[in-house]
Amino acid sequence: MRRRFAAAVAAAGLLCAAALAQGEAAPAPATPPEHVRTPDQTFLTFPEWYLVHSPAEYAAYLSRSGHPSSFPLFSHIGQFWQSYAGVSREIEKYPFNGGYHLMVMVIGVSTTVEYGLKGLYERTIGRLAEALRSDESVPEEQFAARYAQAYVDFIRVEPWYQFDFWQQLRALWSAAPTGGPNLVRRWERRFALTSELLVKEGYARLIKLGTQSLYDAPKPVTAVLLSAAPQADPQHPDYQPLAVAEAGAPVLATVPRYEAFTAYSTWLADQGIDFRQIAGNDGEVVVSVLVPASWSAASVRTLFEQPVLTQPGRKRVVFAVPVARLAAELRRAQASAGQVVVEHVYDF
């Protein structure tokens, strides 16, 4: 028995050596199990990230001195549920991901309540107080624009419930005097902002407790299998190889997750590097782009489209593309002279 086993091992070694001598590529390194995520998560991540895209649109709208009463909150509720229905149809072939669906439902219902109440208020009391002020924006409206942008900048990287709403409330009452012109509008804005910040601070604490008890802390990085290693770049210090690769062999590494994954993906694609796997998956990955309303996608599978409601003539196109073609699509967007803006790559 031992002799037969030794002979088999020797024969296998000779076959491997012969294969390498004939120029056959070494097998690709396997993604470590702790870095593997299920293939449905790239789809389910979109509705979660819509609740970043929506506040980002709101913050940009306020920065242009847009009237809060005219922001299409109710339409944003519709877009969220449209996106959730769209991705749910796409993942019917996969096992049901109860934990992720629960999370999406919780944030979806809470946002629906928030946007619904805020929309009703802004279109009644808010619109009336807005009409009573002079043409110039009041300090509280300027604060609201700064707070909205600070919130968006934060949730691009961290969970929303980690945001310091209490600090924003203190800043609201200390940053500007309570007297001056346009008192009706100013005090109405203070009431609206104070109510929002107090409710969100309390709700964030509840969500934080529930999240800590139900979910493990997610990994902040995503494992990627690449066609080659990139050139070192001090502006992308978080690229980390997981193993030493032979010349010409695929490279296994980690890059930052969430918002930074889009930037790192574009950086890798710009160097002519292609993806073989993302988080252990070689199927489809979801991407959203912002494009002119007349634009159509010929080389990808479109899941759904949404108009950018505060930018007439612009739309969001959400599509799925095989992981192996992701870098090519990113390069195509880069070559479009600004016509196609990659909004996000949803990295499982």
mmCIF file of C-alpha atoms in Angstrom:
data_model
loop_
_atom_site.group_PDB
_atom_site.id
_atom_site.type_symbol
_atom_site.label_atom_id
_atom_site.label_comp_id
_atom_site.label_asym_id
_atom_site.label_seq_id
_atom_site.Cartn_x
_atom_site.Cartn_y
_atom_site.Cartn_z
ATOM 1 C CA MET A 1 0.000 0.000 0.000
ATOM 2 C CA ARG A 2 2.771 2.448 0.932
ATOM 3 C CA ARG A 3 4.643 1.689 -2.295
ATOM 4 C CA ARG A 4 1.520 2.281 -4.418
ATOM 5 C CA PHE A 5 0.852 5.587 -2.594
ATOM 6 C CA ALA A 6 4.449 6.745 -3.082
ATOM 7 C CA ALA A 7 4.295 5.829 -6.739
ATOM 8 C CA ALA A 8 1.073 7.790 -7.187
ATOM 9 C CA VAL A 9 2.572 10.853 -5.522
ATOM 10 C CA ALA A 10 5.662 10.606 -7.709
ATOM 11 C CA ALA A 11 3.549 10.274 -10.844
ATOM 12 C CA ALA A 12 1.452 13.293 -9.874
ATOM 13 C CA GLY A 13 4.606 15.295 -9.317
ATOM 14 C CA LEU A 14 5.976 14.340 -12.717
ATOM 15 C CA LEU A 15 2.677 15.322 -14.400
ATOM 16 C CA CYS A 16 2.662 18.726 -12.693
ATOM 17 C CA ALA A 17 6.290 19.319 -13.664
ATOM 18 C CA ALA A 18 5.537 18.363 -17.246
ATOM 19 C CA ALA A 19 2.538 20.681 -17.352
ATOM 20 C CA LEU A 20 4.579 23.596 -16.065
ATOM 21 C CA ALA A 21 7.374 22.792 -18.530
ATOM 22 C CA GLN A 22 4.836 22.999 -21.354
ATOM 23 C CA GLY A 23 3.848 26.497 -20.234
ATOM 24 C CA GLU A 24 0.512 25.714 -18.543
ATOM 25 C CA ALA A 25 -0.509 28.343 -15.996
ATOM 26 C CA ALA A 26 -0.392 27.571 -12.279
ATOM 27 C CA PRO A 27 -3.843 27.261 -10.662
ATOM 28 C CA ALA A 28 -5.376 30.514 -9.458
ATOM 29 C CA PRO A 29 -5.142 31.083 -5.695
ATOM 30 C CA ALA A 30 -8.369 30.429 -3.832
ATOM 31 C CA THR A 31 -10.173 33.206 -1.961
ATOM 32 C CA PRO A 32 -9.945 32.491 1.793
ATOM 33 C CA PRO A 33 -13.340 31.390 3.185
ATOM 34 C CA GLU A 34 -13.566 34.362 5.529
ATOM 35 C CA HIS A 35 -13.493 36.689 2.496
ATOM 36 C CA VAL A 36 -16.142 34.840 0.461
ATOM 37 C CA ARG A 37 -19.622 36.399 0.279
ATOM 38 C CA THR A 38 -22.748 35.084 -1.403
ATOM 39 C CA PRO A 39 -23.436 36.121 -5.034
ATOM 40 C CA ASP A 40 -26.841 37.669 -4.263
ATOM 41 C CA GLN A 41 -25.301 40.389 -2.100
ATOM 42 C CA THR A 42 -24.136 42.524 -5.019
ATOM 43 C CA PHE A 43 -27.826 42.868 -5.949
ATOM 44 C CA LEU A 44 -29.156 43.386 -2.423
ATOM 45 C CA THR A 45 -26.529 46.038 -1.786
ATOM 46 C CA PHE A 46 -28.189 48.440 -4.243
ATOM 47 C CA PRO A 47 -31.289 49.370 -2.188
ATOM 48 C CA GLU A 48 -29.022 49.807 0.826
ATOM 49 C CA TRP A 49 -26.846 52.194 -1.164
ATOM 50 C CA TYR A 50 -29.858 53.998 -2.617
ATOM 51 C CA LEU A 51 -30.233 55.396 0.889
ATOM 52 C CA VAL A 52 -26.840 56.997 0.348
ATOM 53 C CA HIS A 53 -27.602 58.197 -3.179
ATOM 54 C CA SER A 54 -30.884 59.794 -2.070
ATOM 55 C CA PRO A 55 -29.411 61.909 0.784
ATOM 56 C CA ALA A 56 -26.550 62.818 -1.570
ATOM 57 C CA GLU A 57 -29.058 64.171 -4.082
ATOM 58 C CA TYR A 58 -30.816 66.055 -1.272
ATOM 59 C CA ALA A 59 -27.549 67.580 -0.017
ATOM 60 C CA ALA A 60 -26.582 68.676 -3.530
ATOM 61 C CA TYR A 61 -30.051 70.156 -3.996
ATOM 62 C CA LEU A 62 -29.807 72.187 -0.766
ATOM 63 C CA SER A 63 -26.315 73.386 -1.705
ATOM 64 C CA ARG A 64 -27.853 74.943 -4.819
ATOM 65 C CA SER A 65 -30.288 76.813 -2.522
ATOM 66 C CA GLY A 66 -33.155 74.589 -3.574
ATOM 67 C CA HIS A 67 -36.362 74.920 -1.587
ATOM 68 C CA PRO A 68 -36.799 71.947 0.778
ATOM 69 C CA SER A 69 -40.545 71.984 0.090
ATOM 70 C CA SER A 70 -39.900 71.185 -3.585
ATOM 71 C CA PHE A 71 -37.592 68.213 -3.088
ATOM 72 C CA PRO A 72 -39.348 65.053 -4.380
ATOM 73 C CA LEU A 73 -39.304 62.995 -1.185
ATOM 74 C CA PHE A 74 -42.341 60.920 -2.136
ATOM 75 C CA SER A 75 -40.796 59.996 -5.481
ATOM 76 C CA HIS A 76 -37.632 58.910 -3.690
ATOM 77 C CA ILE A 77 -39.732 56.530 -1.595
ATOM 78 C CA GLY A 78 -41.027 55.053 -4.843
ATOM 79 C CA GLN A 79 -37.537 54.701 -6.292
ATOM 80 C CA PHE A 80 -36.309 52.835 -3.219
ATOM 81 C CA TRP A 81 -39.071 50.229 -3.368
ATOM 82 C CA GLN A 82 -38.771 49.991 -7.155
ATOM 83 C CA SER A 83 -35.082 49.142 -6.749
ATOM 84 C CA TYR A 84 -35.774 46.584 -4.030
ATOM 85 C CA ALA A 85 -38.411 44.876 -6.181
ATOM 86 C CA GLY A 86 -36.033 44.898 -9.153
ATOM 87 C CA VAL A 87 -33.135 43.255 -7.352
ATOM 88 C CA SER A 88 -35.448 40.801 -5.564
ATOM 89 C CA ARG A 89 -36.519 39.430 -8.941
ATOM 90 C CA GLU A 90 -32.878 38.977 -9.902
ATOM 91 C CA ILE A 91 -31.963 36.884 -6.853
ATOM 92 C CA GLU A 92 -34.866 34.443 -6.857
ATOM 93 C CA LYS A 93 -32.469 31.732 -8.089
ATOM 94 C CA TYR A 94 -30.310 32.040 -4.968
ATOM 95 C CA PRO A 95 -31.067 30.780 -1.430
ATOM 96 C CA PHE A 96 -33.117 33.299 0.550
ATOM 97 C CA ASN A 97 -30.806 35.687 2.418
ATOM 98 C CA GLY A 98 -33.033 36.368 5.416
ATOM 99 C CA GLY A 99 -30.611 38.556 7.348
ATOM 100 C CA TYR A 100 -29.938 40.903 4.443
ATOM 101 C CA HIS A 101 -33.620 41.132 3.482
ATOM 102 C CA LEU A 102 -34.484 41.963 7.096
ATOM 103 C CA MET A 103 -31.912 44.741 7.134
ATOM 104 C CA VAL A 104 -33.178 46.201 3.835
ATOM 105 C CA MET A 105 -36.785 46.038 5.030
ATOM 106 C CA VAL A 106 -35.949 47.814 8.302
ATOM 107 C CA ILE A 107 -34.111 50.671 6.631
ATOM 108 C CA GLY A 108 -36.720 50.844 3.853
ATOM 109 C CA VAL A 109 -39.712 51.078 6.177
ATOM 110 C CA SER A 110 -37.999 53.585 8.476
ATOM 111 C CA THR A 111 -36.982 55.755 5.506
ATOM 112 C CA THR A 112 -40.505 55.565 4.092
ATOM 113 C CA VAL A 113 -41.898 56.840 7.404
ATOM 114 C CA GLU A 114 -39.219 59.535 7.653
ATOM 115 C CA TYR A 115 -39.621 60.777 4.074
ATOM 116 C CA GLY A 116 -43.403 60.569 4.270
ATOM 117 C CA LEU A 117 -43.677 62.668 7.442
ATOM 118 C CA LYS A 118 -41.008 65.086 6.238
ATOM 119 C CA GLY A 119 -42.694 65.445 2.863
ATOM 120 C CA LEU A 120 -46.072 66.196 4.447
ATOM 121 C CA TYR A 121 -44.511 68.772 6.770
ATOM 122 C CA GLU A 122 -42.435 70.494 4.084
ATOM 123 C CA ARG A 123 -45.379 70.785 1.701
ATOM 124 C CA THR A 124 -47.603 72.404 4.324
ATOM 125 C CA ILE A 125 -46.000 74.224 7.264
ATOM 126 C CA GLY A 126 -42.566 74.327 5.675
ATOM 127 C CA ARG A 127 -43.875 75.772 2.403
ATOM 128 C CA LEU A 128 -45.895 78.426 4.245
ATOM 129 C CA ALA A 129 -42.894 79.557 6.340
ATOM 130 C CA GLU A 130 -40.733 79.449 3.224
ATOM 131 C CA ALA A 131 -43.115 81.863 1.468
ATOM 132 C CA LEU A 132 -42.944 84.348 4.357
ATOM 133 C CA ARG A 133 -39.180 84.875 4.258
ATOM 134 C CA SER A 134 -37.228 87.236 2.027
ATOM 135 C CA ASP A 135 -35.336 85.970 -1.015
ATOM 136 C CA GLU A 136 -32.115 85.378 0.925
ATOM 137 C CA SER A 137 -31.644 82.074 2.701
ATOM 138 C CA VAL A 138 -31.633 82.187 6.484
ATOM 139 C CA PRO A 139 -28.769 80.845 8.655
ATOM 140 C CA GLU A 140 -30.783 77.753 9.576
ATOM 141 C CA GLU A 141 -31.203 76.838 5.907
ATOM 142 C CA GLN A 142 -27.462 77.221 5.412
ATOM 143 C CA PHE A 143 -26.884 75.002 8.438
ATOM 144 C CA ALA A 144 -29.274 72.398 6.993
ATOM 145 C CA ALA A 145 -27.219 72.265 3.782
ATOM 146 C CA ARG A 146 -23.960 71.790 5.729
ATOM 147 C CA TYR A 147 -25.506 69.136 7.971
ATOM 148 C CA ALA A 148 -26.938 67.248 4.981
ATOM 149 C CA GLN A 149 -23.536 67.155 3.271
ATOM 150 C CA ALA A 150 -21.720 66.127 6.463
ATOM 151 C CA TYR A 151 -24.205 63.278 6.890
ATOM 152 C CA VAL A 152 -23.682 62.064 3.312
ATOM 153 C CA ASP A 153 -19.897 62.227 3.626
ATOM 154 C CA PHE A 154 -20.141 60.119 6.768
ATOM 155 C CA ILE A 155 -22.510 57.407 5.529
ATOM 156 C CA ARG A 156 -20.427 56.806 2.411
ATOM 157 C CA VAL A 157 -17.928 55.175 4.780
ATOM 158 C CA GLU A 158 -19.711 54.366 8.056
ATOM 159 C CA PRO A 159 -23.187 53.081 9.056
ATOM 160 C CA TRP A 160 -25.706 55.917 9.380
ATOM 161 C CA TYR A 161 -26.480 55.129 13.022
ATOM 162 C CA GLN A 162 -22.885 55.965 13.981
ATOM 163 C CA PHE A 163 -23.396 59.610 12.906
ATOM 164 C CA ASP A 164 -23.297 62.162 15.750
ATOM 165 C CA PHE A 165 -26.727 63.768 15.451
ATOM 166 C CA TRP A 166 -26.404 65.177 18.964
ATOM 167 C CA GLN A 167 -23.313 67.178 17.999
ATOM 168 C CA GLN A 168 -25.208 68.594 15.019
ATOM 169 C CA LEU A 169 -28.043 69.627 17.340
ATOM 170 C CA ARG A 170 -25.625 71.474 19.607
ATOM 171 C CA ALA A 171 -24.111 73.182 16.551
ATOM 172 C CA LEU A 172 -27.559 74.265 15.360
ATOM 173 C CA TRP A 173 -28.290 76.125 18.600
ATOM 174 C CA SER A 174 -24.800 77.592 19.041
ATOM 175 C CA ALA A 175 -23.774 78.525 15.487
ATOM 176 C CA ALA A 176 -26.230 81.344 14.793
ATOM 177 C CA PRO A 177 -28.036 83.959 16.870
ATOM 178 C CA THR A 178 -31.708 83.376 17.527
ATOM 179 C CA GLY A 179 -32.684 86.939 16.616
ATOM 180 C CA GLY A 180 -32.692 88.895 13.358
ATOM 181 C CA PRO A 181 -34.860 89.143 10.244
ATOM 182 C CA ASN A 182 -37.111 86.373 8.897
ATOM 183 C CA LEU A 183 -37.927 85.140 12.402
ATOM 184 C CA VAL A 184 -40.898 83.044 11.309
ATOM 185 C CA ARG A 185 -38.822 81.049 8.831
ATOM 186 C CA ARG A 186 -35.836 80.832 11.141
ATOM 187 C CA TRP A 187 -37.768 79.448 14.101
ATOM 188 C CA GLU A 188 -39.752 77.128 11.865
ATOM 189 C CA ARG A 189 -36.471 75.712 10.516
ATOM 190 C CA ARG A 190 -35.075 75.376 14.032
ATOM 191 C CA PHE A 191 -38.175 73.457 15.081
ATOM 192 C CA ALA A 192 -37.982 71.143 12.036
ATOM 193 C CA LEU A 193 -34.241 70.505 12.364
ATOM 194 C CA THR A 194 -34.373 70.026 16.139
ATOM 195 C CA SER A 195 -37.203 67.524 15.812
ATOM 196 C CA GLU A 196 -35.369 65.603 13.074
ATOM 197 C CA LEU A 197 -32.064 65.474 14.937
ATOM 198 C CA LEU A 198 -33.645 64.378 18.236
ATOM 199 C CA VAL A 199 -35.666 61.604 16.600
ATOM 200 C CA LYS A 200 -32.697 60.359 14.565
ATOM 201 C CA GLU A 201 -30.395 60.387 17.602
ATOM 202 C CA GLY A 202 -32.839 58.246 19.560
ATOM 203 C CA TYR A 203 -33.564 55.882 16.667
ATOM 204 C CA ALA A 204 -29.854 55.531 15.879
ATOM 205 C CA ARG A 205 -29.186 54.354 19.424
ATOM 206 C CA LEU A 206 -31.904 51.694 19.136
ATOM 207 C CA ILE A 207 -30.627 50.492 15.759
ATOM 208 C CA LYS A 208 -27.068 50.386 17.080
ATOM 209 C CA LEU A 209 -28.118 48.089 19.932
ATOM 210 C CA GLY A 210 -30.122 45.831 17.613
ATOM 211 C CA THR A 211 -27.376 45.637 15.003
ATOM 212 C CA GLN A 212 -24.720 44.717 17.557
ATOM 213 C CA SER A 213 -26.891 41.883 18.883
ATOM 214 C CA LEU A 214 -27.954 40.466 15.482
ATOM 215 C CA TYR A 215 -24.961 40.952 13.175
ATOM 216 C CA ASP A 216 -21.219 40.464 13.374
ATOM 217 C CA ALA A 217 -19.022 43.408 12.482
ATOM 218 C CA PRO A 218 -18.559 43.286 8.672
ATOM 219 C CA LYS A 219 -15.105 43.045 7.153
ATOM 220 C CA PRO A 220 -13.946 46.454 5.878
ATOM 221 C CA VAL A 221 -12.133 44.913 2.879
ATOM 222 C CA THR A 222 -13.035 42.859 -0.180
ATOM 223 C CA ALA A 223 -10.834 40.105 -1.606
ATOM 224 C CA VAL A 224 -10.232 40.349 -5.355
ATOM 225 C CA LEU A 225 -8.519 37.995 -7.774
ATOM 226 C CA LEU A 226 -6.780 40.057 -10.452
ATOM 227 C CA SER A 227 -5.144 39.313 -13.781
ATOM 228 C CA ALA A 228 -1.963 41.103 -12.633
ATOM 229 C CA ALA A 229 -0.567 43.170 -9.784
ATOM 230 C CA PRO A 230 -0.886 46.976 -10.028
ATOM 231 C CA GLN A 231 1.964 49.437 -9.864
ATOM 232 C CA ALA A 232 2.476 50.782 -6.352
ATOM 233 C CA ASP A 233 0.621 54.046 -5.794
ATOM 234 C CA PRO A 234 0.818 56.103 -2.559
ATOM 235 C CA GLN A 235 -2.717 57.398 -3.280
ATOM 236 C CA HIS A 236 -4.035 53.817 -2.965
ATOM 237 C CA PRO A 237 -2.204 52.524 0.124
ATOM 238 C CA ASP A 238 -4.896 50.031 1.133
ATOM 239 C CA TYR A 239 -4.229 47.567 -1.673
ATOM 240 C CA GLN A 240 -2.824 44.534 0.127
ATOM 241 C CA PRO A 241 -1.659 41.283 -1.563
ATOM 242 C CA LEU A 242 -2.791 38.160 0.285
ATOM 243 C CA ALA A 243 -0.121 35.915 -1.217
ATOM 244 C CA VAL A 244 3.052 36.140 -3.254
ATOM 245 C CA ALA A 245 2.160 35.393 -6.876
ATOM 246 C CA GLU A 246 4.414 33.968 -9.554
ATOM 247 C CA ALA A 247 5.125 36.095 -12.602
ATOM 248 C CA GLY A 248 2.115 36.039 -14.924
ATOM 249 C CA ALA A 249 -0.114 34.290 -12.381
ATOM 250 C CA PRO A 250 -3.389 35.772 -11.035
ATOM 251 C CA VAL A 251 -2.976 37.938 -7.953
ATOM 252 C CA LEU A 252 -5.106 37.615 -4.818
ATOM 253 C CA ALA A 253 -5.374 40.809 -2.779
ATOM 254 C CA THR A 254 -7.733 42.902 -0.671
ATOM 255 C CA VAL A 255 -8.981 46.412 -1.358
ATOM 256 C CA PRO A 256 -11.265 48.628 0.742
ATOM 257 C CA ARG A 257 -14.980 47.852 0.721
ATOM 258 C CA TYR A 258 -18.000 50.162 0.379
ATOM 259 C CA GLU A 259 -17.431 53.629 -1.148
ATOM 260 C CA ALA A 260 -13.692 53.152 -1.680
ATOM 261 C CA PHE A 261 -14.216 49.953 -3.680
ATOM 262 C CA THR A 262 -15.425 52.004 -6.647
ATOM 263 C CA ALA A 263 -12.319 54.198 -6.605
ATOM 264 C CA TYR A 264 -9.983 51.211 -6.258
ATOM 265 C CA SER A 265 -11.789 49.332 -9.025
ATOM 266 C CA THR A 266 -11.355 52.289 -11.372
ATOM 267 C CA TRP A 267 -7.695 52.588 -10.404
ATOM 268 C CA LEU A 268 -7.072 48.915 -11.188
ATOM 269 C CA ALA A 269 -8.999 49.099 -14.464
ATOM 270 C CA ASP A 270 -6.998 52.163 -15.554
ATOM 271 C CA GLN A 271 -3.837 50.040 -15.344
ATOM 272 C CA GLY A 272 -5.299 47.479 -17.713
ATOM 273 C CA ILE A 273 -5.924 44.978 -14.933
ATOM 274 C CA ASP A 274 -9.006 42.749 -15.120
ATOM 275 C CA PHE A 275 -10.967 41.087 -12.341
ATOM 276 C CA ARG A 276 -11.218 37.292 -12.135
ATOM 277 C CA GLN A 277 -13.182 37.128 -8.881
ATOM 278 C CA ILE A 278 -14.662 39.531 -6.323
ATOM 279 C CA ALA A 279 -15.305 38.166 -2.825
ATOM 280 C CA GLY A 280 -14.966 34.680 -4.293
ATOM 281 C CA ASN A 281 -17.533 35.313 -7.061
ATOM 282 C CA ASP A 282 -16.952 35.181 -10.806
ATOM 283 C CA GLY A 283 -20.594 35.699 -11.870
ATOM 284 C CA GLU A 284 -22.248 39.096 -12.207
ATOM 285 C CA VAL A 285 -21.515 42.281 -10.309
ATOM 286 C CA VAL A 286 -23.892 45.261 -10.169
ATOM 287 C CA VAL A 287 -22.856 48.784 -11.223
ATOM 288 C CA SER A 288 -24.767 52.068 -11.387
ATOM 289 C CA VAL A 289 -23.879 54.954 -13.691
ATOM 290 C CA LEU A 290 -25.252 58.468 -14.124
ATOM 291 C CA VAL A 291 -25.833 59.301 -17.771
ATOM 292 C CA PRO A 292 -27.863 61.569 -20.090
ATOM 293 C CA ALA A 293 -31.494 60.523 -20.435
ATOM 294 C CA SER A 294 -30.926 59.538 -24.076
ATOM 295 C CA TRP A 295 -28.074 57.136 -23.250
ATOM 296 C CA SER A 296 -28.602 53.420 -23.765
ATOM 297 C CA ALA A 297 -26.454 50.501 -22.644
ATOM 298 C CA ALA A 298 -25.568 48.131 -25.453
ATOM 299 C CA SER A 299 -22.867 45.980 -23.845
ATOM 300 C CA VAL A 300 -24.407 45.248 -20.434
ATOM 301 C CA ARG A 301 -27.595 43.776 -18.976
ATOM 302 C CA THR A 302 -29.718 46.634 -17.636
ATOM 303 C CA LEU A 303 -31.692 45.847 -14.486
ATOM 304 C CA PHE A 304 -33.634 49.116 -14.241
ATOM 305 C CA GLU A 305 -33.350 52.870 -14.753
ATOM 306 C CA GLN A 306 -34.295 55.822 -12.548
ATOM 307 C CA PRO A 307 -34.472 59.521 -13.449
ATOM 308 C CA VAL A 308 -32.330 61.805 -11.312
ATOM 309 C CA LEU A 309 -35.321 63.794 -10.115
ATOM 310 C CA THR A 310 -33.542 67.063 -9.341
ATOM 311 C CA GLN A 311 -31.457 67.009 -12.534
ATOM 312 C CA PRO A 312 -33.719 66.990 -15.605
ATOM 313 C CA GLY A 313 -32.137 65.141 -18.499
ATOM 314 C CA ARG A 314 -30.074 62.806 -16.282
ATOM 315 C CA LYS A 315 -30.810 59.243 -15.214
ATOM 316 C CA ARG A 316 -29.317 56.421 -13.185
ATOM 317 C CA VAL A 317 -28.806 53.135 -15.024
ATOM 318 C CA VAL A 318 -28.293 50.048 -12.876
ATOM 319 C CA PHE A 319 -26.818 47.076 -14.720
ATOM 320 C CA ALA A 320 -25.188 43.695 -14.117
ATOM 321 C CA VAL A 321 -21.971 42.728 -15.831
ATOM 322 C CA PRO A 322 -19.806 39.591 -15.538
ATOM 323 C CA VAL A 323 -16.924 40.112 -13.118
ATOM 324 C CA ALA A 324 -14.458 39.373 -15.936
ATOM 325 C CA ARG A 325 -15.841 42.339 -17.925
ATOM 326 C CA LEU A 326 -16.125 44.832 -15.062
ATOM 327 C CA ALA A 327 -12.774 46.517 -15.715
ATOM 328 C CA ALA A 328 -13.535 46.862 -19.435
ATOM 329 C CA GLU A 329 -16.811 48.632 -18.628
ATOM 330 C CA LEU A 330 -15.036 50.951 -16.205
ATOM 331 C CA ARG A 331 -12.487 51.798 -18.894
ATOM 332 C CA ARG A 332 -15.320 52.419 -21.336
ATOM 333 C CA ALA A 333 -16.870 54.881 -18.874
ATOM 334 C CA GLN A 334 -13.521 56.638 -18.410
ATOM 335 C CA ALA A 335 -13.253 57.067 -22.186
ATOM 336 C CA SER A 336 -16.727 58.609 -22.514
ATOM 337 C CA ALA A 337 -15.492 62.180 -21.905
ATOM 338 C CA GLY A 338 -17.728 62.618 -18.866
ATOM 339 C CA GLN A 339 -20.909 61.348 -20.492
ATOM 340 C CA VAL A 340 -20.926 58.238 -18.271
ATOM 341 C CA VAL A 341 -20.191 58.776 -14.567
ATOM 342 C CA VAL A 342 -19.654 55.612 -12.535
ATOM 343 C CA GLU A 343 -21.746 56.153 -9.416
ATOM 344 C CA HIS A 344 -20.949 52.926 -7.590
ATOM 345 C CA VAL A 345 -19.680 49.363 -7.964
ATOM 346 C CA TYR A 346 -21.647 47.136 -5.556
ATOM 347 C CA ASP A 347 -19.040 44.757 -4.189
ATOM 348 C CA PHE A 348 -21.066 41.998 -2.507
#
